[in-house]
């Protein structure tokens, strides 16, 4: 019904920057909120940043001041600008959209397949 495609991961040195993108396609009625999560080896999947339909944002304490989430409603795309990257930011990053699919009365969650970010010298 809804397919998410992430891009922008890779290897970066400490202090560097990366920009992740996640684009949605399919039977999209309304996107209620978009978020980025990450999962490091041996840990659970944690919320990194979230942006709701009205534009309000939330950031995990560990990324405040370094990461910025933004959205392009016309392109059904969410971005995560990551600056001053640290080795502890190394993880697989996943996007998640909460979407009301066309013809369905309730909202559903859809996940991307993940993109690996490695911060290492």
PDB file of N, CA and C in Angstrom, residues 10-73:
ATOM      1  N   UNK A  10      26.004   5.917   4.769  1.00  0.00           N
ATOM      2  CA  UNK A  10      27.363   5.667   4.311  1.00  0.00           C
ATOM      3  C   UNK A  10      28.363   5.794   5.427  1.00  0.00           C
ATOM      4  N   UNK A  11      29.632   5.861   5.026  1.00  0.00           N
ATOM      5  CA  UNK A  11      30.736   5.984   5.976  1.00  0.00           C
ATOM      6  C   UNK A  11      31.179   7.439   6.043  1.00  0.00           C
ATOM      7  N   UNK A  12      31.326   7.948   7.254  1.00  0.00           N
ATOM      8  CA  UNK A  12      31.745   9.333   7.443  1.00  0.00           C
ATOM      9  C   UNK A  12      32.681   9.391   8.640  1.00  0.00           C
ATOM     10  N   UNK A  13      33.609  10.332   8.603  1.00  0.00           N
ATOM     11  CA  UNK A  13      34.532  10.501   9.727  1.00  0.00           C
ATOM     12  C   UNK A  13      33.861  11.245  10.871  1.00  0.00           C
ATOM     13  N   UNK A  14      34.321  11.041  12.087  1.00  0.00           N
ATOM     14  CA  UNK A  14      33.782  11.820  13.212  1.00  0.00           C
ATOM     15  C   UNK A  14      33.861  13.316  12.935  1.00  0.00           C
ATOM     16  N   UNK A  15      32.780  14.016  13.274  1.00  0.00           N
ATOM     17  CA  UNK A  15      32.682  15.439  12.998  1.00  0.00           C
ATOM     18  C   UNK A  15      32.071  15.764  11.657  1.00  0.00           C
ATOM     19  N   UNK A  16      31.894  14.748  10.828  1.00  0.00           N
ATOM     20  CA  UNK A  16      31.336  14.956   9.502  1.00  0.00           C
ATOM     21  C   UNK A  16      29.817  15.038   9.496  1.00  0.00           C
ATOM     22  N   UNK A  17      29.264  15.132   8.287  1.00  0.00           N
ATOM     23  CA  UNK A  17      27.816  15.295   8.112  1.00  0.00           C
ATOM     24  C   UNK A  17      27.292  14.317   7.069  1.00  0.00           C
ATOM     25  N   UNK A  18      26.039  13.953   7.244  1.00  0.00           N
ATOM     26  CA  UNK A  18      25.301  13.162   6.261  1.00  0.00           C
ATOM     27  C   UNK A  18      23.866  13.657   6.240  1.00  0.00           C
ATOM     28  N   UNK A  19      23.215  13.463   5.111  1.00  0.00           N
ATOM     29  CA  UNK A  19      21.798  13.793   4.994  1.00  0.00           C
ATOM     30  C   UNK A  19      21.049  12.561   4.512  1.00  0.00           C
ATOM     31  N   UNK A  20      20.132  12.107   5.337  1.00  0.00           N
ATOM     32  CA  UNK A  20      19.284  10.970   4.982  1.00  0.00           C
ATOM     33  C   UNK A  20      17.980  11.468   4.377  1.00  0.00           C
ATOM     34  N   UNK A  21      17.459  10.700   3.430  1.00  0.00           N
ATOM     35  CA  UNK A  21      16.167  10.994   2.824  1.00  0.00           C
ATOM     36  C   UNK A  21      15.298   9.748   2.880  1.00  0.00           C
ATOM     37  N   UNK A  22      14.006   9.961   2.964  1.00  0.00           N
ATOM     38  CA  UNK A  22      13.048   8.855   2.939  1.00  0.00           C
ATOM     39  C   UNK A  22      11.824   9.323   2.179  1.00  0.00           C
ATOM     40  N   UNK A  23      11.556   8.675   1.059  1.00  0.00           N
ATOM     41  CA  UNK A  23      10.441   9.055   0.203  1.00  0.00           C
ATOM     42  C   UNK A  23       9.371   7.965   0.222  1.00  0.00           C
ATOM     43  N   UNK A  24       8.131   8.400   0.318  1.00  0.00           N
ATOM     44  CA  UNK A  24       7.004   7.469   0.347  1.00  0.00           C
ATOM     45  C   UNK A  24       6.258   7.503  -0.975  1.00  0.00           C
ATOM     46  N   UNK A  25       5.765   6.330  -1.366  1.00  0.00           N
ATOM     47  CA  UNK A  25       4.938   6.231  -2.563  1.00  0.00           C
ATOM     48  C   UNK A  25       3.829   5.225  -2.305  1.00  0.00           C
ATOM     49  N   UNK A  26       2.768   5.299  -3.120  1.00  0.00           N
ATOM     50  CA  UNK A  26       1.655   4.373  -2.957  1.00  0.00           C
ATOM     51  C   UNK A  26       0.353   5.116  -2.739  1.00  0.00           C
ATOM     52  N   UNK A  27      -0.577   4.443  -2.082  1.00  0.00           N
ATOM     53  CA  UNK A  27      -1.929   4.974  -1.894  1.00  0.00           C
ATOM     54  C   UNK A  27      -1.993   5.858  -0.649  1.00  0.00           C
ATOM     55  N   UNK A  28      -1.345   6.995  -0.737  1.00  0.00           N
ATOM     56  CA  UNK A  28      -1.212   7.888   0.412  1.00  0.00           C
ATOM     57  C   UNK A  28      -2.367   8.867   0.460  1.00  0.00           C
ATOM     58  N   UNK A  29      -3.117   8.825   1.567  1.00  0.00           N
ATOM     59  CA  UNK A  29      -4.173   9.796   1.781  1.00  0.00           C
ATOM     60  C   UNK A  29      -3.632  10.978   2.560  1.00  0.00           C
ATOM     61  N   UNK A  30      -3.298  10.733   3.831  1.00  0.00           N
ATOM     62  CA  UNK A  30      -2.731  11.763   4.703  1.00  0.00           C
ATOM     63  C   UNK A  30      -1.548  11.163   5.453  1.00  0.00           C
ATOM     64  N   UNK A  31      -0.450  11.895   5.484  1.00  0.00           N
ATOM     65  CA  UNK A  31       0.694  11.495   6.312  1.00  0.00           C
ATOM     66  C   UNK A  31       0.595  12.271   7.623  1.00  0.00           C
ATOM     67  N   UNK A  32       0.393  11.565   8.717  1.00  0.00           N
ATOM     68  CA  UNK A  32       0.207  12.225  10.007  1.00  0.00           C
ATOM     69  C   UNK A  32       1.534  12.622  10.635  1.00  0.00           C
ATOM     70  N   UNK A  33       2.480  11.735  10.597  1.00  0.00           N
ATOM     71  CA  UNK A  33       3.792  12.094  11.104  1.00  0.00           C
ATOM     72  C   UNK A  33       4.861  11.228  10.465  1.00  0.00           C
ATOM     73  N   UNK A  34       6.066  11.731  10.530  1.00  0.00           N
ATOM     74  CA  UNK A  34       7.230  11.062   9.963  1.00  0.00           C
ATOM     75  C   UNK A  34       8.308  11.028  11.028  1.00  0.00           C
ATOM     76  N   UNK A  35       9.064   9.948  11.052  1.00  0.00           N
ATOM     77  CA  UNK A  35      10.109   9.859  12.060  1.00  0.00           C
ATOM     78  C   UNK A  35      11.302   9.064  11.589  1.00  0.00           C
ATOM     79  N   UNK A  36      12.407   9.281  12.293  1.00  0.00           N
ATOM     80  CA  UNK A  36      13.627   8.512  12.079  1.00  0.00           C
ATOM     81  C   UNK A  36      13.970   7.768  13.364  1.00  0.00           C
ATOM     82  N   UNK A  37      14.314   6.517  13.216  1.00  0.00           N
ATOM     83  CA  UNK A  37      14.733   5.668  14.319  1.00  0.00           C
ATOM     84  C   UNK A  37      16.101   5.088  13.965  1.00  0.00           C
ATOM     85  N   UNK A  38      16.795   4.609  14.969  1.00  0.00           N
ATOM     86  CA  UNK A  38      18.060   3.950  14.686  1.00  0.00           C
ATOM     87  C   UNK A  38      18.252   2.749  15.597  1.00  0.00           C
ATOM     88  N   UNK A  39      19.030   1.797  15.087  1.00  0.00           N
ATOM     89  CA  UNK A  39      19.297   0.576  15.835  1.00  0.00           C
ATOM     90  C   UNK A  39      20.763   0.225  15.679  1.00  0.00           C
ATOM     91  N   UNK A  40      21.492   0.304  16.777  1.00  0.00           N
ATOM     92  CA  UNK A  40      22.897  -0.090  16.790  1.00  0.00           C
ATOM     93  C   UNK A  40      22.988  -1.592  17.071  1.00  0.00           C
ATOM     94  N   UNK A  41      24.094  -2.212  16.714  1.00  0.00           N
ATOM     95  CA  UNK A  41      24.232  -3.664  16.956  1.00  0.00           C
ATOM     96  C   UNK A  41      23.990  -4.017  18.418  1.00  0.00           C
ATOM     97  N   UNK A  42      23.144  -5.019  18.652  1.00  0.00           N
ATOM     98  CA  UNK A  42      22.889  -5.498  20.006  1.00  0.00           C
ATOM     99  C   UNK A  42      21.964  -4.632  20.827  1.00  0.00           C
ATOM    100  N   UNK A  43      21.329  -3.634  20.211  1.00  0.00           N
ATOM    101  CA  UNK A  43      20.425  -2.755  20.948  1.00  0.00           C
ATOM    102  C   UNK A  43      19.053  -2.731  20.292  1.00  0.00           C
ATOM    103  N   UNK A  44      18.111  -2.071  20.949  1.00  0.00           N
ATOM    104  CA  UNK A  44      16.785  -1.917  20.379  1.00  0.00           C
ATOM    105  C   UNK A  44      16.712  -0.743  19.415  1.00  0.00           C
ATOM    106  N   UNK A  45      15.560  -0.584  18.797  1.00  0.00           N
ATOM    107  CA  UNK A  45      15.340   0.500  17.846  1.00  0.00           C
ATOM    108  C   UNK A  45      14.814   1.709  18.608  1.00  0.00           C
ATOM    109  N   UNK A  46      15.539   2.816  18.537  1.00  0.00           N
ATOM    110  CA  UNK A  46      15.206   4.002  19.314  1.00  0.00           C
ATOM    111  C   UNK A  46      14.788   5.159  18.412  1.00  0.00           C
ATOM    112  N   UNK A  47      13.863   5.971  18.912  1.00  0.00           N
ATOM    113  CA  UNK A  47      13.442   7.164  18.193  1.00  0.00           C
ATOM    114  C   UNK A  47      14.565   8.199  18.210  1.00  0.00           C
ATOM    115  N   UNK A  48      14.871   8.740  17.046  1.00  0.00           N
ATOM    116  CA  UNK A  48      15.889   9.786  16.923  1.00  0.00           C
ATOM    117  C   UNK A  48      15.227  11.149  16.781  1.00  0.00           C
ATOM    118  N   UNK A  49      14.288  11.251  15.846  1.00  0.00           N
ATOM    119  CA  UNK A  49      13.623  12.530  15.587  1.00  0.00           C
ATOM    120  C   UNK A  49      12.273  12.247  14.946  1.00  0.00           C
ATOM    121  N   UNK A  50      11.352  13.198  15.156  1.00  0.00           N
ATOM    122  CA  UNK A  50       9.992  13.009  14.661  1.00  0.00           C
ATOM    123  C   UNK A  50       9.420  14.366  14.285  1.00  0.00           C
ATOM    124  N   UNK A  51       8.632  14.404  13.216  1.00  0.00           N
ATOM    125  CA  UNK A  51       7.967  15.639  12.814  1.00  0.00           C
ATOM    126  C   UNK A  51       6.523  15.299  12.514  1.00  0.00           C
ATOM    127  N   UNK A  52       5.604  16.069  13.114  1.00  0.00           N
ATOM    128  CA  UNK A  52       4.194  15.795  12.911  1.00  0.00           C
ATOM    129  C   UNK A  52       3.644  16.695  11.805  1.00  0.00           C
ATOM    130  N   UNK A  53       2.396  16.442  11.446  1.00  0.00           N
ATOM    131  CA  UNK A  53       1.791  17.122  10.317  1.00  0.00           C
ATOM    132  C   UNK A  53       1.805  18.640  10.474  1.00  0.00           C
ATOM    133  N   UNK A  54       1.638  19.115  11.692  1.00  0.00           N
ATOM    134  CA  UNK A  54       1.604  20.560  11.931  1.00  0.00           C
ATOM    135  C   UNK A  54       2.989  21.185  11.931  1.00  0.00           C
ATOM    136  N   UNK A  55       4.021  20.346  11.879  1.00  0.00           N
ATOM    137  CA  UNK A  55       5.372  20.871  11.808  1.00  0.00           C
ATOM    138  C   UNK A  55       6.168  20.802  13.082  1.00  0.00           C
ATOM    139  N   UNK A  56       5.549  20.434  14.190  1.00  0.00           N
ATOM    140  CA  UNK A  56       6.288  20.311  15.450  1.00  0.00           C
ATOM    141  C   UNK A  56       7.286  19.170  15.361  1.00  0.00           C
ATOM    142  N   UNK A  57       8.400  19.356  16.037  1.00  0.00           N
ATOM    143  CA  UNK A  57       9.466  18.360  15.988  1.00  0.00           C
ATOM    144  C   UNK A  57       9.850  17.886  17.383  1.00  0.00           C
ATOM    145  N   UNK A  58      10.411  16.693  17.419  1.00  0.00           N
ATOM    146  CA  UNK A  58      10.933  16.099  18.658  1.00  0.00           C
ATOM    147  C   UNK A  58      12.288  15.490  18.339  1.00  0.00           C
ATOM    148  N   UNK A  59      13.215  15.637  19.272  1.00  0.00           N
ATOM    149  CA  UNK A  59      14.543  15.050  19.106  1.00  0.00           C
ATOM    150  C   UNK A  59      14.949  14.299  20.368  1.00  0.00           C
ATOM    151  N   UNK A  60      15.623  13.190  20.182  1.00  0.00           N
ATOM    152  CA  UNK A  60      16.233  12.517  21.316  1.00  0.00           C
ATOM    153  C   UNK A  60      17.336  13.414  21.883  1.00  0.00           C
ATOM    154  N   UNK A  61      17.532  13.350  23.181  1.00  0.00           N
ATOM    155  CA  UNK A  61      18.530  14.208  23.825  1.00  0.00           C
ATOM    156  C   UNK A  61      19.920  14.034  23.204  1.00  0.00           C
ATOM    157  N   UNK A  62      20.221  12.832  22.789  1.00  0.00           N
ATOM    158  CA  UNK A  62      21.558  12.535  22.285  1.00  0.00           C
ATOM    159  C   UNK A  62      21.867  13.210  20.952  1.00  0.00           C
ATOM    160  N   UNK A  63      20.838  13.702  20.257  1.00  0.00           N
ATOM    161  CA  UNK A  63      21.078  14.310  18.937  1.00  0.00           C
ATOM    162  C   UNK A  63      20.678  15.784  18.880  1.00  0.00           C
ATOM    163  N   UNK A  64      20.108  16.301  19.956  1.00  0.00           N
ATOM    164  CA  UNK A  64      19.669  17.702  19.960  1.00  0.00           C
ATOM    165  C   UNK A  64      20.834  18.633  19.659  1.00  0.00           C
ATOM    166  N   UNK A  65      20.581  19.589  18.763  1.00  0.00           N
ATOM    167  CA  UNK A  65      21.621  20.537  18.387  1.00  0.00           C
ATOM    168  C   UNK A  65      22.516  20.051  17.270  1.00  0.00           C
ATOM    169  N   UNK A  66      22.437  18.765  16.943  1.00  0.00           N
ATOM    170  CA  UNK A  66      23.284  18.209  15.873  1.00  0.00           C
ATOM    171  C   UNK A  66      22.468  17.722  14.673  1.00  0.00           C
ATOM    172  N   UNK A  67      21.284  17.189  14.928  1.00  0.00           N
ATOM    173  CA  UNK A  67      20.436  16.643  13.871  1.00  0.00           C
ATOM    174  C   UNK A  67      19.241  17.560  13.654  1.00  0.00           C
ATOM    175  N   UNK A  68      18.781  17.617  12.392  1.00  0.00           N
ATOM    176  CA  UNK A  68      17.594  18.393  12.056  1.00  0.00           C
ATOM    177  C   UNK A  68      16.695  17.564  11.147  1.00  0.00           C
ATOM    178  N   UNK A  69      15.439  17.425  11.556  1.00  0.00           N
ATOM    179  CA  UNK A  69      14.468  16.727  10.729  1.00  0.00           C
ATOM    180  C   UNK A  69      13.627  17.752   9.990  1.00  0.00           C
ATOM    181  N   UNK A  70      13.319  17.445   8.728  1.00  0.00           N
ATOM    182  CA  UNK A  70      12.474  18.337   7.936  1.00  0.00           C
ATOM    183  C   UNK A  70      11.657  17.483   6.966  1.00  0.00           C
ATOM    184  N   UNK A  71      10.644  18.095   6.372  1.00  0.00           N
ATOM    185  CA  UNK A  71       9.777  17.352   5.468  1.00  0.00           C
ATOM    186  C   UNK A  71       9.438  18.195   4.264  1.00  0.00           C
ATOM    187  N   UNK A  72       9.193  17.512   3.137  1.00  0.00           N
ATOM    188  CA  UNK A  72       8.688  18.130   1.921  1.00  0.00           C
ATOM    189  C   UNK A  72       7.368  17.442   1.622  1.00  0.00           C
ATOM    190  N   UNK A  73       6.273  18.104   1.963  1.00  0.00           N
ATOM    191  CA  UNK A  73       4.955  17.483   1.815  1.00  0.00           C
ATOM    192  C   UNK A  73       4.634  17.178   0.355  1.00  0.00           C
TER     193      UNK A  73
END
